[in-house]
mmCIF file of C-alpha atoms in Angstrom:
data_model
loop_
_atom_site.group_PDB
_atom_site.id
_atom_site.type_symbol
_atom_site.label_atom_id
_atom_site.label_comp_id
_atom_site.label_asym_id
_atom_site.label_seq_id
_atom_site.Cartn_x
_atom_site.Cartn_y
_atom_site.Cartn_z
ATOM 1 C CA MET A 60 0.000 0.000 0.000
ATOM 2 C CA SER A 61 1.358 3.388 -0.891
ATOM 3 C CA ARG A 62 1.938 6.012 1.789
ATOM 4 C CA ALA A 63 -0.688 8.298 0.176
ATOM 5 C CA PHE A 64 -3.546 6.037 1.322
ATOM 6 C CA GLU A 65 -2.465 5.270 4.875
ATOM 7 C CA GLU A 66 -4.865 6.532 7.509
ATOM 8 C CA THR A 67 -7.171 8.280 5.083
ATOM 9 C CA VAL A 68 -10.843 9.198 5.286
ATOM 10 C CA PHE A 69 -12.336 8.694 1.829
ATOM 11 C CA THR A 70 -16.076 9.365 1.943
ATOM 12 C CA LEU A 71 -18.953 10.289 4.258
ATOM 13 C CA ILE A 72 -22.553 9.297 3.579
ATOM 14 C CA ILE A 73 -25.509 10.339 5.742
ATOM 15 C CA ILE A 74 -28.734 8.337 5.457
ATOM 16 C CA ASN A 75 -32.042 9.498 6.949
ATOM 17 C CA LYS A 76 -34.251 7.242 9.059
ATOM 18 C CA ALA A 77 -36.301 6.231 5.995
ATOM 19 C CA GLY A 78 -33.181 5.048 4.133
ATOM 20 C CA GLY A 79 -32.827 8.065 1.855
ATOM 21 C CA LEU A 80 -29.502 9.640 1.011
ATOM 22 C CA VAL A 81 -29.319 13.137 2.528
ATOM 23 C CA TYR A 82 -25.572 13.811 2.211
ATOM 24 C CA ASN A 83 -22.465 12.430 0.561
ATOM 25 C CA LYS A 84 -18.997 13.896 0.323
ATOM 26 C CA ASN A 85 -15.712 12.564 -1.082
ATOM 27 C CA PHE A 86 -12.570 13.765 0.697
ATOM 28 C CA HIS A 87 -9.813 11.970 -1.183
ATOM 29 C CA ASP A 88 -9.892 11.922 -4.991
ATOM 30 C CA ALA A 89 -7.368 9.122 -5.359
ATOM 31 C CA GLY A 90 -9.133 6.870 -2.867
ATOM 32 C CA LEU A 91 -12.230 4.902 -3.783
ATOM 33 C CA ASN A 92 -13.556 4.604 -7.315
ATOM 34 C CA THR A 93 -15.945 7.408 -8.187
ATOM 35 C CA ILE A 94 -19.599 6.400 -8.330
ATOM 36 C CA SER A 95 -22.622 8.302 -9.625
ATOM 37 C CA THR A 96 -25.232 10.066 -7.529
ATOM 38 C CA ASN A 97 -27.688 7.350 -8.521
ATOM 39 C CA ASP A 98 -25.253 4.720 -7.176
ATOM 40 C CA TYR A 99 -25.056 6.627 -3.867
ATOM 41 C CA LEU A 100 -28.870 6.605 -3.683
ATOM 42 C CA VAL A 101 -28.908 2.839 -4.292
ATOM 43 C CA LEU A 102 -26.122 2.325 -1.733
ATOM 44 C CA ALA A 103 -28.025 4.303 0.914
ATOM 45 C CA GLY A 104 -31.237 2.361 0.413
ATOM 46 C CA THR A 105 -29.458 -0.983 0.268
ATOM 47 C CA PHE A 106 -27.418 -0.299 3.403
ATOM 48 C CA HIS A 107 -30.548 0.828 5.252
ATOM 49 C CA GLY A 108 -32.237 -2.494 4.449
ATOM 50 C CA VAL A 109 -29.194 -4.608 5.302
ATOM 51 C CA HIS A 110 -28.750 -2.695 8.565
ATOM 52 C CA ALA A 111 -32.376 -3.384 9.544
ATOM 53 C CA ILE A 112 -32.041 -7.091 8.727
ATOM 54 C CA THR A 113 -28.756 -7.514 10.603
ATOM 55 C CA ALA A 114 -30.265 -5.807 13.653
ATOM 56 C CA ARG A 115 -32.878 -8.573 13.736
ATOM 57 C CA LEU A 116 -30.481 -11.460 13.003
ATOM 58 C CA ASN A 117 -28.588 -11.193 16.260
ATOM 59 C CA PRO A 118 -29.424 -14.163 18.499
ATOM 60 C CA VAL A 119 -30.779 -13.083 21.862
ATOM 61 C CA LYS A 120 -29.773 -15.202 24.834
ATOM 62 C CA PRO A 121 -32.087 -14.959 27.836
ATOM 63 C CA LEU A 122 -30.401 -13.418 30.840
ATOM 64 C CA PRO A 123 -31.071 -14.725 34.366
ATOM 65 C CA PRO A 124 -33.629 -12.683 36.335
ATOM 66 C CA VAL A 125 -32.404 -9.929 38.615
ATOM 67 C CA ASN A 126 -33.216 -10.375 42.299
ATOM 68 C CA PRO A 127 -33.722 -6.916 43.779
ATOM 69 C CA PRO A 128 -33.883 -6.556 47.578
ATOM 70 C CA GLY A 129 -37.734 -6.680 47.458
ATOM 71 C CA GLY A 130 -37.688 -10.272 46.205
ATOM 72 C CA ASN A 131 -39.392 -9.734 42.812
ATOM 73 C CA ASN A 132 -37.761 -11.684 40.007
ATOM 74 C CA LEU A 133 -37.560 -9.187 37.157
ATOM 75 C CA PRO A 134 -36.343 -10.307 33.742
ATOM 76 C CA ASN A 135 -33.172 -8.632 32.535
ATOM 77 C CA ARG A 136 -33.560 -7.029 29.097
ATOM 78 C CA PRO A 137 -30.587 -7.513 26.816
ATOM 79 C CA GLU A 138 -29.297 -4.553 24.835
ATOM 80 C CA PRO A 139 -30.976 -4.404 21.429
ATOM 81 C CA SER A 140 -28.799 -5.420 18.492
ATOM 82 C CA SER A 141 -27.199 -2.504 16.698
ATOM 83 C CA GLY A 142 -27.108 -4.109 13.279
ATOM 84 C CA LEU A 143 -24.188 -3.864 10.877
ATOM 85 C CA GLU A 144 -21.553 -1.539 12.311
ATOM 86 C CA VAL A 145 -18.322 -2.287 10.423
ATOM 87 C CA LEU A 146 -17.622 -3.753 7.015
ATOM 88 C CA GLU A 147 -13.976 -4.286 6.171
ATOM 89 C CA THR A 148 -12.421 -5.312 2.871
ATOM 90 C CA GLU A 149 -8.789 -5.466 1.820
ATOM 91 C CA ASN A 150 -9.121 -1.942 0.348
ATOM 92 C CA PHE A 151 -11.334 0.010 2.738
ATOM 93 C CA ARG A 152 -13.350 -0.041 5.951
ATOM 94 C CA MET A 153 -16.916 1.208 6.199
ATOM 95 C CA GLN A 154 -18.065 2.107 9.691
ATOM 96 C CA CYS A 155 -21.617 3.056 10.642
ATOM 97 C CA PHE A 156 -22.783 5.299 13.457
ATOM 98 C CA ASN A 157 -26.532 4.972 14.015
ATOM 99 C CA THR A 158 -28.090 7.823 15.984
ATOM 100 C CA MET A 159 -31.011 7.488 18.400
ATOM 101 C CA THR A 160 -33.248 9.042 15.737
ATOM 102 C CA GLY A 161 -32.268 6.469 13.101
ATOM 103 C CA THR A 162 -29.960 8.696 11.043
ATOM 104 C CA LYS A 163 -26.933 6.710 9.887
ATOM 105 C CA PHE A 164 -23.461 8.099 9.286
ATOM 106 C CA LEU A 165 -21.271 5.896 7.060
ATOM 107 C CA LEU A 166 -17.580 6.696 6.972
ATOM 108 C CA PHE A 167 -15.359 4.996 4.408
ATOM 109 C CA THR A 168 -11.700 4.939 5.441
ATOM 110 C CA ASP A 169 -8.457 3.170 4.762
ATOM 111 C CA THR A 170 -8.164 -0.097 6.692
ATOM 112 C CA THR A 171 -5.318 1.366 8.786
ATOM 113 C CA GLN A 172 -7.363 4.380 9.938
ATOM 114 C CA THR A 173 -7.491 4.557 13.729
ATOM 115 C CA ASN A 174 -10.171 5.972 16.044
ATOM 116 C CA VAL A 175 -12.894 5.875 13.396
ATOM 117 C CA ASP A 176 -15.574 5.797 16.094
ATOM 118 C CA LEU A 177 -14.220 9.065 17.527
ATOM 119 C CA THR A 178 -14.122 10.582 14.048
ATOM 120 C CA LEU A 179 -17.757 9.603 13.498
ATOM 121 C CA ARG A 180 -18.743 11.146 16.849
ATOM 122 C CA ARG A 181 -17.032 14.405 15.881
ATOM 123 C CA VAL A 182 -18.786 14.381 12.487
ATOM 124 C CA TYR A 183 -22.066 13.850 14.345
ATOM 125 C CA ASP A 184 -21.252 16.815 16.614
ATOM 126 C CA LEU A 185 -20.667 18.995 13.546
ATOM 127 C CA TYR A 186 -23.957 17.758 12.077
ATOM 128 C CA ALA A 187 -25.805 18.581 15.313
ATOM 129 C CA ASP A 188 -24.220 22.036 15.569
ATOM 130 C CA TYR A 189 -24.453 23.209 11.968
ATOM 131 C CA VAL A 190 -27.290 21.228 10.375
ATOM 132 C CA MET A 191 -29.791 20.458 13.117
ATOM 133 C CA LYS A 192 -29.535 23.943 14.638
ATOM 134 C CA ASN A 193 -29.994 25.578 11.233
ATOM 135 C CA PRO A 194 -33.506 27.067 11.174
ATOM 136 C CA PHE A 195 -33.635 26.678 7.375
ATOM 137 C CA TYR A 196 -32.961 22.928 7.379
ATOM 138 C CA SER A 197 -35.979 20.647 6.896
ATOM 139 C CA LEU A 198 -35.705 17.287 8.664
ATOM 140 C CA GLU A 199 -35.062 14.240 6.480
ATOM 141 C CA MET A 200 -34.238 16.411 3.461
ATOM 142 C CA PRO A 201 -30.884 16.672 1.636
ATOM 143 C CA ILE A 202 -28.324 18.668 3.604
ATOM 144 C CA ARG A 203 -27.369 21.938 1.921
ATOM 145 C CA CYS A 204 -25.432 23.835 4.566
ATOM 146 C CA ASP A 205 -22.236 25.647 3.575
ATOM 147 C CA ILE A 206 -20.897 26.069 7.108
ATOM 148 C CA PHE A 207 -21.336 22.322 7.772
ATOM 149 C CA ASP A 208 -19.440 21.590 4.539
ATOM 150 C CA ARG A 209 -16.602 23.943 5.502
ATOM 151 C CA LYS A 210 -16.255 22.692 9.099
ATOM 152 C CA LEU A 211 -16.446 19.052 7.997
ATOM 153 C CA LEU A 212 -13.873 19.546 5.237
ATOM 154 C CA SER A 213 -11.531 21.324 7.655
ATOM 155 C CA TYR A 214 -11.830 18.506 10.208
ATOM 156 C CA ILE A 215 -11.279 15.720 7.657
ATOM 157 C CA ARG A 216 -8.294 17.571 6.140
ATOM 158 C CA GLU A 217 -6.674 17.557 9.605
ATOM 159 C CA ILE A 218 -7.075 13.785 9.746
ATOM 160 C CA ASN A 219 -5.942 13.129 6.181
ATOM 161 C CA ASN A 220 -2.848 15.337 6.484
ATOM 162 C CA ARG A 221 -1.432 13.650 9.604
#
């Protein structure tokens, strides 16, 4: 692998809770193959479906009841399955951050990229600060926010230039 691709963030995709593509941005021209907008739309919808299926595939093992001091045997609820979180190939890693509202952030990076979960959290913070607090943004619609674009690009450039 050439030095140019080590620890690189390639692409960010944001998918709304209905599975629609609301944002995509490429950060490294020489990284992944370029795909069309239509392909991004298909990718968003397909990932949304696969994520929902994988969240239901997880086997649930019953946990022993909890015995509180009052003597009632209450069943312990296991954490719900999160679905597909990481997909890794020999050329890239795709990591998903699923918000409480169902919005999914997909970050495509080099396989050697470290702290991808922290990067996704920071991207989510930028989204919350500059998209969700924008009075002109309509929920579930494509994101068209220049300040979000600038702050995101600045943050990803810091990572890619390390």
